[in-house]
């Protein structure tokens, strides 16, 4: 893991550089020489905060609306149980 430190001025002038650096590790952003903020990828943020993906998000499956679902017709008829 690589830690990158940028001043607020550097961050404001080249945010894409900071985003690219965040893929390798945290980016510390300083104000007047003191750490003030940390830039992380969203995946890294989820790891350290314990944020879990909701089942509804997993089931949403983008693009699913284009898939045809064919459900076979069920022909078995239920019968009463023969209990002693």
GROMACS .gro file of N, CA and C in nm:
model
  252
    1UNK      N    1   0.085  -0.117   0.000
    1UNK     CA    2   0.000   0.000   0.000
    1UNK      C    3   0.090   0.124   0.000
    2UNK      N    4   0.061   0.214  -0.091
    2UNK     CA    5   0.136   0.338  -0.102
    2UNK      C    6   0.054   0.451  -0.043
    3UNK      N    7   0.116   0.530   0.043
    3UNK     CA    8   0.048   0.648   0.099
    3UNK      C    9   0.101   0.771   0.028
    4UNK      N   10   0.009   0.851  -0.024
    4UNK     CA   11   0.045   0.973  -0.096
    4UNK      C   12  -0.002   1.092  -0.014
    5UNK      N   13   0.079   1.197  -0.010
    5UNK     CA   14   0.040   1.319   0.059
    5UNK      C   15   0.040   1.433  -0.041
    6UNK      N   16  -0.072   1.505  -0.045
    6UNK     CA   17  -0.086   1.621  -0.133
    6UNK      C   18  -0.135   1.740  -0.052
    7UNK      N   19  -0.088   1.858  -0.089
    7UNK     CA   20  -0.142   1.978  -0.026
    7UNK      C   21  -0.280   2.006  -0.085
    8UNK      N   22  -0.358   2.087  -0.019
    8UNK     CA   23  -0.490   2.124  -0.072
    8UNK      C   24  -0.477   2.187  -0.209
    9UNK      N   25  -0.374   2.266  -0.227
    9UNK     CA   26  -0.351   2.333  -0.355
    9UNK      C   27  -0.324   2.229  -0.465
   10UNK      N   28  -0.237   2.132  -0.436
   10UNK     CA   29  -0.208   2.027  -0.533
   10UNK      C   30  -0.334   1.948  -0.567
   11UNK      N   31  -0.412   1.917  -0.465
   11UNK     CA   32  -0.535   1.843  -0.487
   11UNK      C   33  -0.630   1.922  -0.576
   12UNK      N   34  -0.647   2.051  -0.549
   12UNK     CA   35  -0.737   2.135  -0.629
   12UNK      C   36  -0.690   2.149  -0.773
   13UNK      N   37  -0.559   2.151  -0.793
   13UNK     CA   38  -0.505   2.168  -0.928
   13UNK      C   39  -0.506   2.040  -1.009
   14UNK      N   40  -0.501   1.924  -0.943
   14UNK     CA   41  -0.494   1.798  -1.017
   14UNK      C   42  -0.568   1.687  -0.942
   15UNK      N   43  -0.701   1.697  -0.939
   15UNK     CA   44  -0.782   1.597  -0.869
   15UNK      C   45  -0.768   1.459  -0.933
   16UNK      N   46  -0.749   1.455  -1.066
   16UNK     CA   47  -0.735   1.323  -1.131
   16UNK      C   48  -0.608   1.252  -1.084
   17UNK      N   49  -0.503   1.326  -1.056
   17UNK     CA   50  -0.381   1.265  -1.002
   17UNK      C   51  -0.410   1.203  -0.865
   18UNK      N   52  -0.487   1.273  -0.784
   18UNK     CA   53  -0.522   1.223  -0.650
   18UNK      C   54  -0.608   1.098  -0.661
   19UNK      N   55  -0.704   1.098  -0.754
   19UNK     CA   56  -0.789   0.980  -0.771
   19UNK      C   57  -0.707   0.860  -0.817
   20UNK      N   58  -0.614   0.882  -0.907
   20UNK     CA   59  -0.527   0.774  -0.955
   20UNK      C   60  -0.440   0.722  -0.841
   21UNK      N   61  -0.388   0.811  -0.759
   21UNK     CA   62  -0.304   0.771  -0.646
   21UNK      C   63  -0.385   0.691  -0.544
   22UNK      N   64  -0.513   0.723  -0.530
   22UNK     CA   65  -0.599   0.654  -0.433
   22UNK      C   66  -0.618   0.506  -0.467
   23UNK      N   67  -0.598   0.469  -0.594
   23UNK     CA   68  -0.610   0.328  -0.631
   23UNK      C   69  -0.495   0.246  -0.573
   24UNK      N   70  -0.385   0.311  -0.538
   24UNK     CA   71  -0.269   0.242  -0.481
   24UNK      C   72  -0.267   0.249  -0.329
   25UNK      N   73  -0.346   0.339  -0.271
   25UNK     CA   74  -0.348   0.355  -0.126
   25UNK      C   75  -0.409   0.487  -0.089
   26UNK      N   76  -0.418   0.517   0.040
   26UNK     CA   77  -0.482   0.641   0.084
   26UNK      C   78  -0.403   0.764   0.040
   27UNK      N   79  -0.476   0.872   0.016
   27UNK     CA   80  -0.415   1.000  -0.020
   27UNK      C   81  -0.447   1.097   0.093
   28UNK      N   82  -0.344   1.145   0.162
   28UNK     CA   83  -0.362   1.244   0.267
   28UNK      C   84  -0.359   1.382   0.204
   29UNK      N   85  -0.459   1.461   0.235
   29UNK     CA   86  -0.466   1.598   0.182
   29UNK      C   87  -0.445   1.691   0.301
   30UNK      N   88  -0.346   1.779   0.287
   30UNK     CA   89  -0.308   1.864   0.398
   30UNK      C   90  -0.358   2.007   0.380
   31UNK      N   91  -0.384   2.071   0.493
   31UNK     CA   92  -0.412   2.215   0.498
   31UNK      C   93  -0.306   2.277   0.586
   32UNK      N   94  -0.228   2.366   0.528
   32UNK     CA   95  -0.119   2.433   0.601
   32UNK      C   96  -0.023   2.333   0.665
   33UNK      N   97   0.002   2.224   0.591
   33UNK     CA   98   0.101   2.126   0.635
   33UNK      C   99   0.048   2.019   0.729
   34UNK      N  100  -0.077   2.030   0.770
   34UNK     CA  101  -0.134   1.931   0.861
   34UNK      C  102  -0.237   1.845   0.789
   35UNK      N  103  -0.236   1.713   0.812
   35UNK     CA  104  -0.336   1.627   0.748
   35UNK      C  105  -0.478   1.673   0.784
   36UNK      N  106  -0.562   1.689   0.682
   36UNK     CA  107  -0.698   1.737   0.705
   36UNK      C  108  -0.803   1.640   0.649
   37UNK      N  109  -0.769   1.571   0.541
   37UNK     CA  110  -0.864   1.482   0.474
   37UNK      C  111  -0.790   1.360   0.422
   38UNK      N  112  -0.867   1.253   0.397
   38UNK     CA  113  -0.811   1.132   0.338
   38UNK      C  114  -0.900   1.092   0.222
   39UNK      N  115  -0.839   1.066   0.107
   39UNK     CA  116  -0.911   1.020  -0.012
   39UNK      C  117  -0.886   0.870  -0.028
   40UNK      N  118  -0.996   0.793  -0.038
   40UNK     CA  119  -0.988   0.648  -0.057
   40UNK      C  120  -1.077   0.608  -0.174
   41UNK      N  121  -1.050   0.492  -0.231
   41UNK     CA  122  -1.145   0.437  -0.327
   41UNK      C  123  -1.267   0.393  -0.249
   42UNK      N  124  -1.380   0.382  -0.316
   42UNK     CA  125  -1.502   0.342  -0.247
   42UNK      C  126  -1.490   0.200  -0.193
   43UNK      N  127  -1.426   0.112  -0.268
   43UNK     CA  128  -1.406  -0.025  -0.221
   43UNK      C  129  -1.326  -0.029  -0.091
   44UNK      N  130  -1.221   0.051  -0.083
   44UNK     CA  131  -1.139   0.057   0.037
   44UNK      C  132  -1.220   0.115   0.154
   45UNK      N  133  -1.300   0.215   0.126
   45UNK     CA  134  -1.387   0.275   0.228
   45UNK      C  135  -1.483   0.170   0.284
   46UNK      N  136  -1.545   0.090   0.195
   46UNK     CA  137  -1.638  -0.012   0.240
   46UNK      C  138  -1.567  -0.115   0.329
   47UNK      N  139  -1.443  -0.149   0.296
   47UNK     CA  140  -1.369  -0.246   0.376
   47UNK      C  141  -1.347  -0.195   0.518
   48UNK      N  142  -1.305  -0.070   0.531
   48UNK     CA  143  -1.270  -0.022   0.665
   48UNK      C  144  -1.391   0.020   0.747
   49UNK      N  145  -1.503   0.050   0.683
   49UNK     CA  146  -1.622   0.088   0.759
   49UNK      C  147  -1.715  -0.029   0.781
   50UNK      N  148  -1.691  -0.139   0.714
   50UNK     CA  149  -1.777  -0.255   0.731
   50UNK      C  150  -1.910  -0.241   0.661
   51UNK      N  151  -1.920  -0.149   0.567
   51UNK     CA  152  -2.044  -0.131   0.492
   51UNK      C  153  -2.067  -0.255   0.406
   52UNK      N  154  -2.184  -0.314   0.421
   52UNK     CA  155  -2.215  -0.433   0.345
   52UNK      C  156  -2.317  -0.400   0.237
   53UNK      N  157  -2.306  -0.469   0.126
   53UNK     CA  158  -2.400  -0.449   0.017
   53UNK      C  159  -2.534  -0.507   0.058
   54UNK      N  160  -2.640  -0.434   0.031
   54UNK     CA  161  -2.774  -0.479   0.064
   54UNK      C  162  -2.819  -0.584  -0.037
   55UNK      N  163  -2.898  -0.679   0.009
   55UNK     CA  164  -2.947  -0.785  -0.079
   55UNK      C  165  -3.026  -0.727  -0.195
   56UNK      N  166  -3.100  -0.619  -0.171
   56UNK     CA  167  -3.178  -0.556  -0.278
   56UNK      C  168  -3.086  -0.504  -0.389
   57UNK      N  169  -2.969  -0.451  -0.350
   57UNK     CA  170  -2.874  -0.403  -0.451
   57UNK      C  171  -2.817  -0.519  -0.532
   58UNK      N  172  -2.792  -0.631  -0.465
   58UNK     CA  173  -2.739  -0.747  -0.535
   58UNK      C  174  -2.842  -0.805  -0.631
   59UNK      N  175  -2.969  -0.804  -0.590
   59UNK     CA  176  -3.074  -0.860  -0.673
   59UNK      C  177  -3.116  -0.767  -0.787
   60UNK      N  178  -3.082  -0.640  -0.777
   60UNK     CA  179  -3.121  -0.543  -0.880
   60UNK      C  180  -3.065  -0.583  -1.016
   61UNK      N  181  -2.945  -0.632  -1.021
   61UNK     CA  182  -2.880  -0.680  -1.143
   61UNK      C  183  -2.908  -0.590  -1.264
   62UNK      N  184  -2.834  -0.482  -1.280
   62UNK     CA  185  -2.855  -0.395  -1.396
   62UNK      C  186  -2.852  -0.474  -1.526
   63UNK      N  187  -2.945  -0.444  -1.617
   63UNK     CA  188  -2.953  -0.512  -1.746
   63UNK      C  189  -3.045  -0.632  -1.744
   64UNK      N  190  -3.096  -0.669  -1.628
   64UNK     CA  191  -3.182  -0.787  -1.617
   64UNK      C  192  -3.312  -0.770  -1.694
   65UNK      N  193  -3.355  -0.647  -1.714
   65UNK     CA  194  -3.483  -0.623  -1.783
   65UNK      C  195  -3.480  -0.673  -1.928
   66UNK      N  196  -3.364  -0.699  -1.983
   66UNK     CA  197  -3.351  -0.746  -2.121
   66UNK      C  198  -3.354  -0.899  -2.131
   67UNK      N  199  -3.363  -0.968  -2.019
   67UNK     CA  200  -3.360  -1.114  -2.019
   67UNK      C  201  -3.504  -1.166  -2.007
   68UNK      N  202  -3.538  -1.260  -2.095
   68UNK     CA  203  -3.670  -1.323  -2.089
   68UNK      C  204  -3.664  -1.442  -1.994
   69UNK      N  205  -3.759  -1.448  -1.903
   69UNK     CA  206  -3.766  -1.556  -1.808
   69UNK      C  207  -3.877  -1.651  -1.850
   70UNK      N  208  -3.839  -1.774  -1.880
   70UNK     CA  209  -3.937  -1.874  -1.919
   70UNK      C  210  -3.957  -1.970  -1.803
   71UNK      N  211  -4.078  -1.972  -1.749
   71UNK     CA  212  -4.110  -2.060  -1.637
   71UNK      C  213  -4.197  -2.172  -1.690
   72UNK      N  214  -4.152  -2.298  -1.676
   72UNK     CA  215  -4.232  -2.410  -1.727
   72UNK      C  216  -4.361  -2.424  -1.645
   73UNK      N  217  -4.466  -2.469  -1.713
   73UNK     CA  218  -4.595  -2.487  -1.647
   73UNK      C  219  -4.586  -2.607  -1.553
   74UNK      N  220  -4.635  -2.593  -1.433
   74UNK     CA  221  -4.633  -2.700  -1.333
   74UNK      C  222  -4.761  -2.781  -1.348
   75UNK      N  223  -4.751  -2.912  -1.375
   75UNK     CA  224  -4.868  -2.993  -1.403
   75UNK      C  225  -4.906  -3.090  -1.291
   76UNK      N  226  -4.823  -3.104  -1.188
   76UNK     CA  227  -4.857  -3.195  -1.077
   76UNK      C  228  -4.971  -3.136  -0.995
   77UNK      N  229  -5.064  -3.219  -0.958
   77UNK     CA  230  -5.178  -3.175  -0.879
   77UNK      C  231  -5.155  -3.222  -0.735
   78UNK      N  232  -5.171  -3.133  -0.643
   78UNK     CA  233  -5.152  -3.167  -0.502
   78UNK      C  234  -5.260  -3.263  -0.455
   79UNK      N  235  -5.224  -3.354  -0.369
   79UNK     CA  236  -5.319  -3.450  -0.313
   79UNK      C  237  -5.313  -3.444  -0.162
   80UNK      N  238  -5.424  -3.477  -0.098
   80UNK     CA  239  -5.429  -3.479   0.049
   80UNK      C  240  -5.339  -3.591   0.100
   81UNK      N  241  -5.276  -3.568   0.214
   81UNK     CA  242  -5.191  -3.669   0.276
   81UNK      C  243  -5.279  -3.776   0.340
   82UNK      N  244  -5.237  -3.902   0.331
   82UNK     CA  245  -5.308  -4.013   0.391
   82UNK      C  246  -5.245  -4.042   0.526
   83UNK      N  247  -5.301  -3.984   0.633
   83UNK     CA  248  -5.244  -4.000   0.766
   83UNK      C  249  -5.318  -4.108   0.843
   84UNK      N  250  -5.247  -4.194   0.922
   84UNK     CA  251  -5.313  -4.299   0.998
   84UNK      C  252  -5.394  -4.246   1.115
   0.00000   0.00000   0.00000
